[in-house]
Short mmCIF file of C-alpha atoms in Angstrom, two decimals:
data_model
loop_
_atom_site.label_atom_id
_atom_site.label_comp_id
_atom_site.label_asym_id
_atom_site.label_seq_id
_atom_site.Cartn_x
_atom_site.Cartn_y
_atom_site.Cartn_z
CA MET A 1437 -63.99 19.36 7.56
CA ARG A 1438 -61.19 17.19 5.90
CA LEU A 1439 -60.41 13.71 8.14
CA ALA A 1440 -57.63 11.63 7.13
CA THR A 1441 -55.85 8.44 8.72
CA TRP A 1442 -52.00 7.39 8.42
CA ASN A 1443 -50.40 4.17 9.56
CA VAL A 1444 -47.25 6.67 9.79
CA ASN A 1445 -44.69 3.67 10.65
CA SER A 1446 -42.98 5.46 12.65
CA ILE A 1447 -43.74 9.38 13.49
CA ARG A 1448 -40.05 10.18 14.60
CA THR A 1449 -38.97 9.09 11.48
CA ARG A 1450 -41.82 10.47 9.04
CA VAL A 1451 -42.90 13.37 10.94
CA ASP A 1452 -41.13 16.08 8.00
CA ARG A 1453 -43.00 14.24 5.50
CA VAL A 1454 -46.36 13.61 7.63
CA THR A 1455 -46.35 17.62 8.46
CA ASP A 1456 -46.08 18.50 4.84
CA TRP A 1457 -49.23 16.50 3.87
CA LEU A 1458 -50.87 18.20 6.25
CA ALA A 1459 -49.96 21.04 5.15
CA ARG A 1460 -50.25 20.30 1.48
CA ALA A 1461 -53.83 18.65 1.71
CA ASP A 1462 -55.48 20.85 4.17
CA VAL A 1463 -56.19 18.27 6.34
CA ASP A 1464 -58.16 19.10 9.61
CA VAL A 1465 -57.95 16.09 11.55
CA LEU A 1466 -55.97 13.26 11.26
CA ALA A 1467 -55.87 10.13 13.23
CA MET A 1468 -52.40 8.26 13.04
CA GLN A 1469 -51.01 4.89 13.74
CA GLU A 1470 -47.72 2.72 14.63
CA THR A 1471 -46.10 5.92 16.25
CA LYS A 1472 -43.57 3.54 17.61
CA CYS A 1473 -42.81 6.13 20.51
CA SER A 1474 -43.77 7.21 24.38
CA ASP A 1475 -45.52 9.80 24.52
CA GLU A 1476 -42.73 12.00 25.65
CA GLN A 1477 -41.13 11.26 22.67
CA PHE A 1478 -43.34 12.35 20.37
CA PRO A 1479 -42.67 15.40 18.08
CA THR A 1480 -45.12 17.83 19.05
CA MET A 1481 -43.29 20.56 17.98
CA PRO A 1482 -43.99 20.69 14.22
CA PHE A 1483 -47.58 19.54 14.33
CA ALA A 1484 -47.97 22.82 17.21
CA ALA A 1485 -46.08 25.11 14.36
CA LEU A 1486 -49.21 24.52 11.79
CA GLY A 1487 -52.05 24.56 14.49
CA TYR A 1488 -53.03 21.28 15.29
CA ASP A 1489 -53.76 20.29 18.92
CA VAL A 1490 -51.81 16.34 19.31
CA VAL A 1491 -53.38 13.87 21.48
CA HIS A 1492 -51.12 10.58 21.89
CA CYS A 1493 -50.33 6.95 23.69
CA GLY A 1494 -47.52 5.07 23.43
CA PHE A 1495 -45.54 3.96 25.70
CA ASN A 1496 -41.99 2.28 23.62
CA GLN A 1497 -41.10 1.39 19.55
CA TRP A 1498 -44.34 -1.10 19.47
CA ASN A 1499 -47.95 0.07 18.24
CA GLY A 1500 -48.68 3.66 19.25
CA VAL A 1501 -51.87 6.26 18.22
CA ALA A 1502 -52.33 9.61 17.92
CA ILE A 1503 -54.59 12.40 16.80
CA ALA A 1504 -53.61 16.30 15.57
CA SER A 1505 -56.27 18.30 15.44
CA ARG A 1506 -56.60 22.09 14.39
CA ILE A 1507 -60.02 21.99 15.15
CA GLY A 1508 -60.11 20.99 18.79
CA ILE A 1509 -59.80 17.62 20.80
CA ASP A 1510 -61.96 17.05 23.49
CA ASP A 1511 -63.26 14.49 25.74
CA VAL A 1512 -59.62 12.00 24.84
CA ALA A 1513 -60.18 8.38 26.08
CA VAL A 1514 -57.34 5.98 25.90
CA GLY A 1515 -58.59 2.76 24.71
CA PHE A 1516 -62.41 1.60 24.82
CA ASP A 1517 -64.61 -0.34 27.59
CA GLY A 1518 -64.42 -4.05 27.24
CA GLN A 1519 -61.19 -3.54 24.83
CA PRO A 1520 -58.91 -6.93 25.29
CA THR A 1521 -54.97 -6.75 26.42
CA TRP A 1522 -52.47 -8.90 25.06
CA SER A 1523 -50.31 -9.35 28.51
CA ASP A 1524 -51.19 -12.09 30.50
CA LYS A 1525 -50.60 -9.93 33.61
CA PRO A 1526 -54.28 -9.19 35.27
CA ASP A 1527 -52.93 -5.85 36.83
CA VAL A 1528 -51.86 -4.42 32.85
CA GLU A 1529 -54.72 -2.48 31.17
CA ALA A 1530 -55.58 -2.96 27.79
CA ALA A 1531 -54.61 0.74 27.61
CA ALA A 1532 -50.96 -0.47 27.68
CA GLU A 1533 -51.91 -2.11 24.19
CA ALA A 1534 -51.44 1.44 23.21
CA ARG A 1535 -54.01 0.46 20.04
CA ALA A 1536 -57.29 2.75 20.18
CA LEU A 1537 -58.06 5.92 21.29
CA GLY A 1538 -60.66 8.89 20.89
CA ALA A 1539 -61.77 12.37 20.64
CA THR A 1540 -64.32 14.54 19.32
CA CYS A 1541 -62.79 17.36 17.16
CA GLY A 1542 -64.85 19.73 15.50
CA GLY A 1543 -67.93 17.80 16.96
CA VAL A 1544 -67.14 14.47 15.17
CA ARG A 1545 -66.17 11.55 17.74
CA VAL A 1546 -62.60 10.34 15.99
CA TRP A 1547 -61.42 6.79 16.77
CA SER A 1548 -58.06 6.32 16.14
CA LEU A 1549 -57.63 2.67 15.48
CA TYR A 1550 -54.75 0.07 15.41
CA ILE A 1551 -55.80 -3.58 15.15
CA PRO A 1552 -53.69 -5.85 16.09
CA ASN A 1553 -51.96 -8.08 13.08
CA GLY A 1554 -52.58 -11.70 14.25
CA ARG A 1555 -49.57 -12.76 12.97
CA THR A 1556 -50.42 -16.31 12.08
CA VAL A 1557 -53.80 -18.30 11.96
CA ASP A 1558 -53.01 -20.93 14.19
CA SER A 1559 -50.90 -18.00 16.81
CA ALA A 1560 -52.53 -16.67 20.49
CA HIS A 1561 -52.33 -13.56 18.83
CA TYR A 1562 -54.82 -14.41 15.61
CA VAL A 1563 -57.42 -15.43 18.97
CA TYR A 1564 -56.55 -11.86 20.18
CA LYS A 1565 -57.26 -9.95 17.47
CA LEU A 1566 -60.76 -11.78 17.01
CA GLN A 1567 -61.66 -11.11 20.45
CA TRP A 1568 -60.21 -7.12 19.85
CA LEU A 1569 -62.85 -7.05 17.47
CA ALA A 1570 -65.67 -8.19 19.22
CA ALA A 1571 -65.13 -5.85 21.80
CA LEU A 1572 -64.84 -3.19 19.54
CA ARG A 1573 -68.04 -4.31 17.57
CA GLU A 1574 -70.19 -4.68 21.05
CA THR A 1575 -69.06 -1.28 22.88
CA ALA A 1576 -69.29 0.72 19.11
CA ALA A 1577 -72.81 -0.89 18.45
CA SER A 1578 -73.16 0.66 22.45
CA TRP A 1579 -72.46 3.81 21.19
CA LEU A 1580 -75.24 4.27 18.11
CA ALA A 1581 -77.33 2.16 20.89
CA ASP A 1582 -77.29 5.29 23.28
CA ASP A 1583 -77.24 7.76 21.05
CA PRO A 1584 -77.99 7.04 16.83
CA SER A 1585 -77.44 10.57 15.71
CA ALA A 1586 -74.00 10.43 17.27
CA PRO A 1587 -71.54 11.03 14.36
CA ILE A 1588 -68.18 8.81 14.71
CA ALA A 1589 -65.83 7.36 12.48
CA LEU A 1590 -63.93 4.87 13.46
CA VAL A 1591 -60.32 4.76 11.37
CA GLY A 1592 -57.00 3.46 11.31
CA ASP A 1593 -55.18 0.31 10.29
CA TRP A 1594 -57.65 -2.62 10.55
CA ASN A 1595 -55.36 -4.94 9.52
CA ILE A 1596 -58.26 -6.94 7.56
CA ALA A 1597 -58.77 -6.98 3.67
CA PRO A 1598 -62.44 -7.95 3.75
CA THR A 1599 -62.91 -8.91 0.36
CA ASP A 1600 -60.96 -10.42 -2.48
CA ASP A 1601 -60.91 -7.12 -4.21
CA ASP A 1602 -58.50 -5.73 -1.69
CA VAL A 1603 -55.98 -7.63 -2.33
CA TRP A 1604 -53.31 -7.95 -5.22
CA ASP A 1605 -53.08 -11.78 -5.28
CA VAL A 1606 -55.67 -13.85 -2.51
CA GLU A 1607 -54.19 -16.85 -3.79
CA PHE A 1608 -50.64 -15.20 -2.57
CA TYR A 1609 -52.40 -14.86 1.30
CA ARG A 1610 -54.04 -18.05 1.31
CA GLY A 1611 -53.63 -19.44 4.94
CA SER A 1612 -52.17 -16.37 6.10
CA THR A 1613 -53.99 -13.45 8.22
CA HIS A 1614 -55.63 -10.49 7.30
CA ILE A 1615 -58.21 -13.17 5.13
CA THR A 1616 -59.61 -15.35 6.88
CA GLU A 1617 -62.71 -15.87 6.75
CA ALA A 1618 -63.39 -14.93 10.83
CA GLU A 1619 -60.93 -11.99 10.41
CA ARG A 1620 -63.88 -10.91 7.41
CA ALA A 1621 -66.91 -11.64 9.29
CA ALA A 1622 -65.20 -9.22 12.64
CA PHE A 1623 -65.02 -6.70 10.12
CA GLY A 1624 -67.91 -7.26 8.26
CA ALA A 1625 -69.93 -6.88 12.09
CA ILE A 1626 -68.96 -3.96 12.89
CA VAL A 1627 -70.32 -2.56 9.59
CA ASP A 1628 -73.72 -4.56 10.32
CA ALA A 1629 -73.47 -2.66 13.46
CA GLY A 1630 -74.08 0.32 11.65
CA PHE A 1631 -70.63 1.72 10.34
CA SER A 1632 -70.29 2.04 6.53
CA ASP A 1633 -67.02 2.20 4.55
CA VAL A 1634 -67.40 5.76 3.44
CA VAL A 1635 -64.29 5.58 1.50
CA ARG A 1636 -64.90 2.85 -0.99
CA PRO A 1637 -67.94 4.43 -2.87
CA PHE A 1638 -65.36 6.81 -3.86
CA THR A 1639 -62.21 4.47 -4.71
CA PRO A 1640 -63.99 1.77 -6.50
CA GLY A 1641 -63.01 -1.55 -8.35
CA PRO A 1642 -60.37 -3.81 -7.40
CA ALA A 1643 -56.29 -3.63 -7.13
CA VAL A 1644 -57.18 -0.17 -4.99
CA PHE A 1645 -54.50 -0.45 -2.13
CA THR A 1646 -53.64 1.24 1.32
CA TYR A 1647 -50.65 -0.36 1.95
CA TRP A 1648 -47.65 -2.10 -0.11
CA ASP A 1649 -44.47 -3.81 1.29
CA TYR A 1650 -41.36 -2.52 1.28
CA THR A 1651 -39.76 -5.56 -0.20
CA GLN A 1652 -40.13 -7.22 -3.85
CA LEU A 1653 -40.50 -3.51 -5.71
CA ARG A 1654 -44.15 -4.22 -4.13
CA PHE A 1655 -45.20 -0.79 -4.20
CA PRO A 1656 -44.62 -0.13 -8.61
CA LYS A 1657 -45.38 -3.26 -8.81
CA ASN A 1658 -48.90 -2.30 -6.79
CA ARG A 1659 -48.97 -5.54 -5.21
CA GLY A 1660 -50.59 -4.24 -2.21
CA MET A 1661 -53.45 -4.79 0.47
CA ARG A 1662 -56.53 -2.54 1.18
CA ILE A 1663 -56.83 -2.58 4.97
CA ASP A 1664 -56.66 1.21 5.96
CA PHE A 1665 -60.51 2.23 6.54
CA ILE A 1666 -62.88 5.31 7.56
CA LEU A 1667 -65.96 3.55 8.89
CA GLY A 1668 -68.66 5.90 9.46
CA SER A 1669 -72.06 5.93 11.71
CA PRO A 1670 -75.13 6.72 9.87
CA THR A 1671 -74.60 10.56 10.58
CA LEU A 1672 -71.38 10.82 9.51
CA ALA A 1673 -71.97 8.93 6.27
CA GLU A 1674 -74.49 11.05 5.18
CA ARG A 1675 -72.00 13.96 5.43
CA VAL A 1676 -68.86 12.48 3.40
CA THR A 1677 -68.90 14.47 -0.10
CA HIS A 1678 -65.39 13.34 -1.01
CA ALA A 1679 -62.89 10.62 -0.13
CA GLU A 1680 -59.49 9.13 -1.82
CA ILE A 1681 -56.42 7.48 -0.75
CA VAL A 1682 -53.69 9.66 -1.47
CA ARG A 1683 -50.98 7.01 -3.39
CA ALA A 1684 -48.84 9.41 -4.18
CA GLU A 1685 -47.45 9.85 -0.10
CA ARG A 1686 -46.12 5.99 -0.55
CA LYS A 1687 -43.82 7.37 -2.87
CA GLY A 1688 -40.25 9.83 -2.47
CA LYS A 1689 -37.73 9.26 0.67
CA GLN A 1690 -38.71 7.21 3.66
CA PRO A 1691 -41.71 6.97 2.88
CA SER A 1692 -44.63 4.57 5.51
CA ASP A 1693 -45.41 1.96 3.57
CA HIS A 1694 -48.98 2.77 4.15
CA ALA A 1695 -50.92 5.44 2.71
CA PRO A 1696 -53.24 8.38 4.09
CA VAL A 1697 -57.09 7.98 3.53
CA LEU A 1698 -59.14 11.04 3.96
CA VAL A 1699 -62.81 12.12 3.53
CA ASP A 1700 -64.56 15.11 3.07
CA LEU A 1701 -67.85 16.30 5.61
CA VAL A 1702 -69.90 18.67 5.16
CA ASP A 1703 -71.34 20.65 8.02
CA PRO A 1704 -74.06 19.43 9.90
#
């Protein structure tokens, strides 16, 4: 099974790039973030033409998460238990944020996650980001407590660079979100709950990034961040035989500002 995640930064703008890569890379399951469209607007047909079923959660031009699978999609869940909402309206469900979508594909429980950005460290959105991560940690830990052998993949754009090596210049980001102690601790808490970074062992070293801003020639200068991850439960981690960050997909015409990240899993 080949599982991938990709912040596509508008699926309607980049559907041809995404489906072309799916075919070339022989991906079985793709989790997408920042689709930036409603369910009705999602371009399902190009995926269907390649044999993929798609589930999507999106409401407007912000956020949006999806899963495309050619090996089945079962037990779809929009949002996870305890997921906070940014809205100040008590009757608005967390699902309206369109940040978390779960489905079982080929026996693996896949969660496509778009963690809140946080904006600035003095913003209420930063507090919300930490609350969101804490809720995810609590709920994900409960999944493993209920079934320690469950193959679970928490994948997506985490909007956190867990180590100094995961940014091109830590001093450049000093005082900004993505590298604060609290954010890194929140990411570490999910790892401590039993979900390991299954890509890093195959992509070691500093300056190995998944995101590059469009401005100031950041990509050709490799001034990026590593913020897209696949975290696997113990059972899933044991099945990983290969992983990579597909940097070449950040090149070319109208790319996303993120590169896809993929893992290969052996059959259980």
